[in-house]
PDB file of N, CA and C in Angstrom:
ATOM      1  N   PHE A   1     -29.661  23.202  -0.607  1.00 74.00           N
ATOM      2  CA  PHE A   1     -28.950  24.462  -0.496  1.00 74.00           C
ATOM      3  C   PHE A   1     -27.504  24.238  -0.878  1.00 74.00           C
ATOM      4  N   CYS A   2     -26.788  25.304  -1.137  1.00 76.00           N
ATOM      5  CA  CYS A   2     -25.385  25.165  -1.534  1.00 76.00           C
ATOM      6  C   CYS A   2     -24.521  26.086  -0.671  1.00 76.00           C
ATOM      7  N   THR A   3     -23.243  25.794  -0.663  1.00 74.00           N
ATOM      8  CA  THR A   3     -22.303  26.582   0.122  1.00 74.00           C
ATOM      9  C   THR A   3     -22.008  27.901  -0.590  1.00 74.00           C
ATOM     10  N   LYS A   4     -21.494  28.851   0.161  1.00 77.00           N
ATOM     11  CA  LYS A   4     -21.164  30.150  -0.414  1.00 77.00           C
ATOM     12  C   LYS A   4     -20.099  29.957  -1.491  1.00 77.00           C
ATOM     13  N   TYR A   5     -20.355  30.520  -2.645  1.00 80.00           N
ATOM     14  CA  TYR A   5     -19.472  30.412  -3.820  1.00 80.00           C
ATOM     15  C   TYR A   5     -19.243  28.961  -4.247  1.00 80.00           C
ATOM     16  N   ARG A   6     -20.101  28.067  -3.751  1.00 80.00           N
ATOM     17  CA  ARG A   6     -20.020  26.632  -4.039  1.00 80.00           C
ATOM     18  C   ARG A   6     -18.643  26.048  -3.716  1.00 80.00           C
ATOM     19  N   TYR A   7     -18.038  26.575  -2.658  1.00 82.00           N
ATOM     20  CA  TYR A   7     -16.781  25.991  -2.190  1.00 82.00           C
ATOM     21  C   TYR A   7     -17.047  24.578  -1.707  1.00 82.00           C
ATOM     22  N   ARG A   8     -16.089  23.693  -1.898  1.00 89.00           N
ATOM     23  CA  ARG A   8     -16.235  22.288  -1.519  1.00 89.00           C
ATOM     24  C   ARG A   8     -15.772  22.086  -0.072  1.00 89.00           C
ATOM     25  N   VAL A   9     -16.635  22.495   0.848  1.00 86.00           N
ATOM     26  CA  VAL A   9     -16.272  22.417   2.264  1.00 86.00           C
ATOM     27  C   VAL A   9     -17.025  21.328   3.013  1.00 86.00           C
ATOM     28  N   LEU A  10     -18.036  20.727   2.415  1.00 88.00           N
ATOM     29  CA  LEU A  10     -18.829  19.710   3.093  1.00 88.00           C
ATOM     30  C   LEU A  10     -18.179  18.334   2.935  1.00 88.00           C
ATOM     31  N   THR A  11     -17.013  18.191   3.550  1.00 91.00           N
ATOM     32  CA  THR A  11     -16.282  16.934   3.505  1.00 91.00           C
ATOM     33  C   THR A  11     -15.811  16.599   4.916  1.00 91.00           C
ATOM     34  N   GLY A  12     -15.537  15.351   5.151  1.00 92.00           N
ATOM     35  CA  GLY A  12     -14.963  14.910   6.424  1.00 92.00           C
ATOM     36  C   GLY A  12     -15.816  15.247   7.629  1.00 92.00           C
ATOM     37  N   GLN A  13     -15.183  15.837   8.639  1.00 93.00           N
ATOM     38  CA  GLN A  13     -15.867  16.145   9.888  1.00 93.00           C
ATOM     39  C   GLN A  13     -16.935  17.220   9.707  1.00 93.00           C
ATOM     40  N   VAL A  14     -16.752  18.133   8.779  1.00 89.00           N
ATOM     41  CA  VAL A  14     -17.756  19.173   8.529  1.00 89.00           C
ATOM     42  C   VAL A  14     -19.033  18.534   7.993  1.00 89.00           C
ATOM     43  N   ALA A  15     -18.923  17.608   7.080  1.00 90.00           N
ATOM     44  CA  ALA A  15     -20.093  16.916   6.536  1.00 90.00           C
ATOM     45  C   ALA A  15     -20.800  16.107   7.613  1.00 90.00           C
ATOM     46  N   THR A  16     -20.029  15.431   8.447  1.00 92.00           N
ATOM     47  CA  THR A  16     -20.610  14.647   9.528  1.00 92.00           C
ATOM     48  C   THR A  16     -21.374  15.535  10.497  1.00 92.00           C
ATOM     49  N   ARG A  17     -20.773  16.664  10.876  1.00 90.00           N
ATOM     50  CA  ARG A  17     -21.434  17.591  11.800  1.00 90.00           C
ATOM     51  C   ARG A  17     -22.673  18.208  11.158  1.00 90.00           C
ATOM     52  N   ALA A  18     -22.616  18.534   9.875  1.00 88.00           N
ATOM     53  CA  ALA A  18     -23.778  19.095   9.179  1.00 88.00           C
ATOM     54  C   ALA A  18     -24.938  18.099   9.179  1.00 88.00           C
ATOM     55  N   ARG A  19     -24.631  16.820   8.934  1.00 91.00           N
ATOM     56  CA  ARG A  19     -25.678  15.788   8.980  1.00 91.00           C
ATOM     57  C   ARG A  19     -26.299  15.706  10.370  1.00 91.00           C
ATOM     58  N   GLU A  20     -25.480  15.742  11.403  1.00 92.00           N
ATOM     59  CA  GLU A  20     -25.979  15.679  12.779  1.00 92.00           C
ATOM     60  C   GLU A  20     -26.910  16.852  13.079  1.00 92.00           C
ATOM     61  N   ILE A  21     -26.499  18.050  12.687  1.00 88.00           N
ATOM     62  CA  ILE A  21     -27.309  19.240  12.958  1.00 88.00           C
ATOM     63  C   ILE A  21     -28.631  19.169  12.203  1.00 88.00           C
ATOM     64  N   ILE A  22     -28.592  18.753  10.940  1.00 88.00           N
ATOM     65  CA  ILE A  22     -29.826  18.636  10.159  1.00 88.00           C
ATOM     66  C   ILE A  22     -30.776  17.651  10.827  1.00 88.00           C
ATOM     67  N   ARG A  23     -30.265  16.518  11.263  1.00 91.00           N
ATOM     68  CA  ARG A  23     -31.112  15.516  11.923  1.00 91.00           C
ATOM     69  C   ARG A  23     -31.665  16.035  13.244  1.00 91.00           C
ATOM     70  N   GLU A  24     -30.853  16.748  14.033  1.00 89.00           N
ATOM     71  CA  GLU A  24     -31.312  17.302  15.307  1.00 89.00           C
ATOM     72  C   GLU A  24     -32.418  18.336  15.104  1.00 89.00           C
ATOM     73  N   VAL A  25     -32.224  19.241  14.158  1.00 85.00           N
ATOM     74  CA  VAL A  25     -33.219  20.282  13.893  1.00 85.00           C
ATOM     75  C   VAL A  25     -34.516  19.664  13.398  1.00 85.00           C
ATOM     76  N   CYS A  26     -34.425  18.677  12.528  1.00 88.00           N
ATOM     77  CA  CYS A  26     -35.629  18.025  12.020  1.00 88.00           C
ATOM     78  C   CYS A  26     -36.367  17.277  13.131  1.00 88.00           C
ATOM     79  N   ALA A  27     -35.641  16.574  13.968  1.00 91.00           N
ATOM     80  CA  ALA A  27     -36.285  15.841  15.064  1.00 91.00           C
ATOM     81  C   ALA A  27     -36.950  16.793  16.050  1.00 91.00           C
ATOM     82  N   ALA A  28     -36.318  17.917  16.350  1.00 87.00           N
ATOM     83  CA  ALA A  28     -36.871  18.873  17.304  1.00 87.00           C
ATOM     84  C   ALA A  28     -38.134  19.549  16.785  1.00 87.00           C
ATOM     85  N   ASN A  29     -38.298  19.619  15.465  1.00 85.00           N
ATOM     86  CA  ASN A  29     -39.446  20.310  14.872  1.00 85.00           C
ATOM     87  C   ASN A  29     -40.442  19.351  14.220  1.00 85.00           C
ATOM     88  N   TYR A  30     -40.328  18.050  14.515  1.00 90.00           N
ATOM     89  CA  TYR A  30     -41.246  17.036  13.987  1.00 90.00           C
ATOM     90  C   TYR A  30     -41.258  17.013  12.457  1.00 90.00           C
ATOM     91  N   ILE A  31     -40.081  17.113  11.884  1.00 91.00           N
ATOM     92  CA  ILE A  31     -39.921  17.085  10.431  1.00 91.00           C
ATOM     93  C   ILE A  31     -39.292  15.750  10.053  1.00 91.00           C
ATOM     94  N   ASP A  32     -39.888  15.071   9.087  1.00 94.00           N
ATOM     95  CA  ASP A  32     -39.350  13.793   8.620  1.00 94.00           C
ATOM     96  C   ASP A  32     -38.465  14.025   7.409  1.00 94.00           C
ATOM     97  N   ILE A  33     -37.291  13.409   7.422  1.00 94.00           N
ATOM     98  CA  ILE A  33     -36.402  13.452   6.269  1.00 94.00           C
ATOM     99  C   ILE A  33     -36.772  12.270   5.385  1.00 94.00           C
ATOM    100  N   VAL A  34     -37.379  12.541   4.234  1.00 96.00           N
ATOM    101  CA  VAL A  34     -37.791  11.492   3.312  1.00 96.00           C
ATOM    102  C   VAL A  34     -36.565  10.963   2.570  1.00 96.00           C
ATOM    103  N   SER A  35     -35.765  11.863   2.052  1.00 95.00           N
ATOM    104  CA  SER A  35     -34.507  11.474   1.422  1.00 95.00           C
ATOM    105  C   SER A  35     -33.566  12.664   1.461  1.00 95.00           C
ATOM    106  N   GLY A  36     -32.296  12.382   1.313  1.00 91.00           N
ATOM    107  CA  GLY A  36     -31.307  13.448   1.338  1.00 91.00           C
ATOM    108  C   GLY A  36     -29.978  12.972   0.813  1.00 91.00           C
ATOM    109  N   GLY A  37     -29.205  13.929   0.370  1.00 91.00           N
ATOM    110  CA  GLY A  37     -27.879  13.623  -0.129  1.00 91.00           C
ATOM    111  C   GLY A  37     -26.969  14.810   0.079  1.00 91.00           C
ATOM    112  N   MET A  38     -25.701  14.525   0.326  1.00 91.00           N
ATOM    113  CA  MET A  38     -24.743  15.598   0.568  1.00 91.00           C
ATOM    114  C   MET A  38     -23.565  15.445  -0.374  1.00 91.00           C
ATOM    115  N   SER A  39     -23.289  16.500  -1.099  1.00 89.00           N
ATOM    116  CA  SER A  39     -22.117  16.581  -1.962  1.00 89.00           C
ATOM    117  C   SER A  39     -21.147  17.567  -1.320  1.00 89.00           C
ATOM    118  N   PRO A  40     -19.921  17.632  -1.780  1.00 91.00           N
ATOM    119  CA  PRO A  40     -18.957  18.554  -1.163  1.00 91.00           C
ATOM    120  C   PRO A  40     -19.364  20.025  -1.230  1.00 91.00           C
ATOM    121  N   ASP A  41     -20.254  20.386  -2.183  1.00 89.00           N
ATOM    122  CA  ASP A  41     -20.613  21.798  -2.306  1.00 89.00           C
ATOM    123  C   ASP A  41     -22.109  22.082  -2.205  1.00 89.00           C
ATOM    124  N   HIS A  42     -22.961  21.073  -1.983  1.00 89.00           N
ATOM    125  CA  HIS A  42     -24.386  21.325  -1.812  1.00 89.00           C
ATOM    126  C   HIS A  42     -25.082  20.149  -1.129  1.00 89.00           C
ATOM    127  N   VAL A  43     -26.316  20.413  -0.676  1.00 89.00           N
ATOM    128  CA  VAL A  43     -27.115  19.414   0.032  1.00 89.00           C
ATOM    129  C   VAL A  43     -28.490  19.345  -0.620  1.00 89.00           C
ATOM    130  N   HIS A  44     -28.986  18.126  -0.823  1.00 91.00           N
ATOM    131  CA  HIS A  44     -30.347  17.910  -1.308  1.00 91.00           C
ATOM    132  C   HIS A  44     -31.152  17.307  -0.167  1.00 91.00           C
ATOM    133  N   LEU A  45     -32.342  17.851   0.093  1.00 90.00           N
ATOM    134  CA  LEU A  45     -33.219  17.314   1.122  1.00 90.00           C
ATOM    135  C   LEU A  45     -34.648  17.279   0.604  1.00 90.00           C
ATOM    136  N   LEU A  46     -35.339  16.186   0.861  1.00 93.00           N
ATOM    137  CA  LEU A  46     -36.769  16.086   0.634  1.00 93.00           C
ATOM    138  C   LEU A  46     -37.372  15.876   2.009  1.00 93.00           C
ATOM    139  N   LEU A  47     -38.124  16.868   2.483  1.00 92.00           N
ATOM    140  CA  LEU A  47     -38.644  16.857   3.841  1.00 92.00           C
ATOM    141  C   LEU A  47     -40.162  16.753   3.841  1.00 92.00           C
ATOM    142  N   SER A  48     -40.685  16.115   4.868  1.00 94.00           N
ATOM    143  CA  SER A  48     -42.120  16.082   5.116  1.00 94.00           C
ATOM    144  C   SER A  48     -42.354  16.931   6.361  1.00 94.00           C
ATOM    145  N   ILE A  49     -42.980  18.094   6.174  1.00 91.00           N
ATOM    146  CA  ILE A  49     -43.162  19.017   7.288  1.00 91.00           C
ATOM    147  C   ILE A  49     -44.616  19.003   7.739  1.00 91.00           C
ATOM    148  N   PRO A  50     -44.864  19.304   9.029  1.00 90.00           N
ATOM    149  CA  PRO A  50     -46.240  19.359   9.522  1.00 90.00           C
ATOM    150  C   PRO A  50     -47.029  20.457   8.812  1.00 90.00           C
ATOM    151  N   PRO A  51     -48.348  20.282   8.658  1.00 92.00           N
ATOM    152  CA  PRO A  51     -49.154  21.285   7.971  1.00 92.00           C
ATOM    153  C   PRO A  51     -49.164  22.643   8.675  1.00 92.00           C
ATOM    154  N   SER A  52     -48.847  22.665   9.948  1.00 90.00           N
ATOM    155  CA  SER A  52     -48.864  23.925  10.695  1.00 90.00           C
ATOM    156  C   SER A  52     -47.626  24.783  10.434  1.00 90.00           C
ATOM    157  N   MET A  53     -46.628  24.237   9.745  1.00 87.00           N
ATOM    158  CA  MET A  53     -45.400  24.973   9.458  1.00 87.00           C
ATOM    159  C   MET A  53     -45.320  25.317   7.979  1.00 87.00           C
ATOM    160  N   SER A  54     -44.793  26.502   7.699  1.00 87.00           N
ATOM    161  CA  SER A  54     -44.556  26.881   6.307  1.00 87.00           C
ATOM    162  C   SER A  54     -43.105  26.556   5.948  1.00 87.00           C
ATOM    163  N   VAL A  55     -42.822  26.551   4.676  1.00 85.00           N
ATOM    164  CA  VAL A  55     -41.467  26.261   4.210  1.00 85.00           C
ATOM    165  C   VAL A  55     -40.495  27.317   4.744  1.00 85.00           C
ATOM    166  N   SER A  56     -40.918  28.576   4.766  1.00 83.00           N
ATOM    167  CA  SER A  56     -40.026  29.633   5.258  1.00 83.00           C
ATOM    168  C   SER A  56     -39.707  29.451   6.739  1.00 83.00           C
ATOM    169  N   GLN A  57     -40.656  28.945   7.528  1.00 82.00           N
ATOM    170  CA  GLN A  57     -40.378  28.678   8.943  1.00 82.00           C
ATOM    171  C   GLN A  57     -39.340  27.576   9.094  1.00 82.00           C
ATOM    172  N   VAL A  58     -39.436  26.557   8.274  1.00 79.00           N
ATOM    173  CA  VAL A  58     -38.471  25.454   8.332  1.00 79.00           C
ATOM    174  C   VAL A  58     -37.084  25.964   8.001  1.00 79.00           C
ATOM    175  N   LEU A  59     -36.969  26.772   6.961  1.00 77.00           N
ATOM    176  CA  LEU A  59     -35.662  27.279   6.559  1.00 77.00           C
ATOM    177  C   LEU A  59     -35.086  28.224   7.614  1.00 77.00           C
ATOM    178  N   THR A  60     -35.932  29.008   8.255  1.00 77.00           N
ATOM    179  CA  THR A  60     -35.465  29.921   9.299  1.00 77.00           C
ATOM    180  C   THR A  60     -34.953  29.137  10.505  1.00 77.00           C
ATOM    181  N   LYS A  61     -35.657  28.081  10.891  1.00 67.00           N
ATOM    182  CA  LYS A  61     -35.261  27.303  12.058  1.00 67.00           C
ATOM    183  C   LYS A  61     -34.015  26.470  11.808  1.00 67.00           C
ATOM    184  N   SER A  62     -33.718  26.226  10.557  1.00 64.00           N
ATOM    185  CA  SER A  62     -32.591  25.345  10.255  1.00 64.00           C
ATOM    186  C   SER A  62     -31.386  26.102   9.716  1.00 64.00           C
ATOM    187  N   LEU A  63     -31.176  27.309  10.145  1.00 65.00           N
ATOM    188  CA  LEU A  63     -30.028  28.085   9.653  1.00 65.00           C
ATOM    189  C   LEU A  63     -28.749  27.370  10.039  1.00 65.00           C
ATOM    190  N   LEU A  64     -28.367  26.467   9.181  1.00 61.00           N
ATOM    191  CA  LEU A  64     -27.228  25.592   9.429  1.00 61.00           C
ATOM    192  C   LEU A  64     -25.940  26.377   9.618  1.00 61.00           C
ATOM    193  N   SER A  65     -25.781  27.446   8.874  1.00 57.00           N
ATOM    194  CA  SER A  65     -24.531  28.214   8.960  1.00 57.00           C
ATOM    195  C   SER A  65     -24.324  28.812  10.352  1.00 57.00           C
ATOM    196  N   HIS A  66     -25.416  29.200  11.015  1.00 65.00           N
ATOM    197  CA  HIS A  66     -25.292  29.770  12.356  1.00 65.00           C
ATOM    198  C   HIS A  66     -24.990  28.680  13.387  1.00 65.00           C
ATOM    199  N   LYS A  67     -25.524  27.490  13.180  1.00 66.00           N
ATOM    200  CA  LYS A  67     -25.302  26.404  14.117  1.00 66.00           C
ATOM    201  C   LYS A  67     -23.913  25.776  13.951  1.00 66.00           C
ATOM    202  N   MET A  68     -23.324  25.892  12.760  1.00 62.00           N
ATOM    203  CA  MET A  68     -22.006  25.328  12.504  1.00 62.00           C
ATOM    204  C   MET A  68     -20.888  26.187  13.082  1.00 62.00           C
ATOM    205  N   SER A  69     -21.118  27.475  13.204  1.00 60.00           N
ATOM    206  CA  SER A  69     -20.035  28.356  13.657  1.00 60.00           C
ATOM    207  C   SER A  69     -19.927  28.431  15.148  1.00 60.00           C
TER     208      SER A  69
END
């Protein structure tokens, strides 16, 4: 996913907190992070999700913007 208007805000403490939230949400929902990368304006994630969950459910549960504010 990318930031609004691709602003470069994922740096420093914001990037660290975003990583923590992503890891917490994945652990709480039994989602494995296969690989991931964070740039100042976007995030790449390759996730292994349980068969009982759809991709839309994962994205809904991980609304990072709501958890960051």
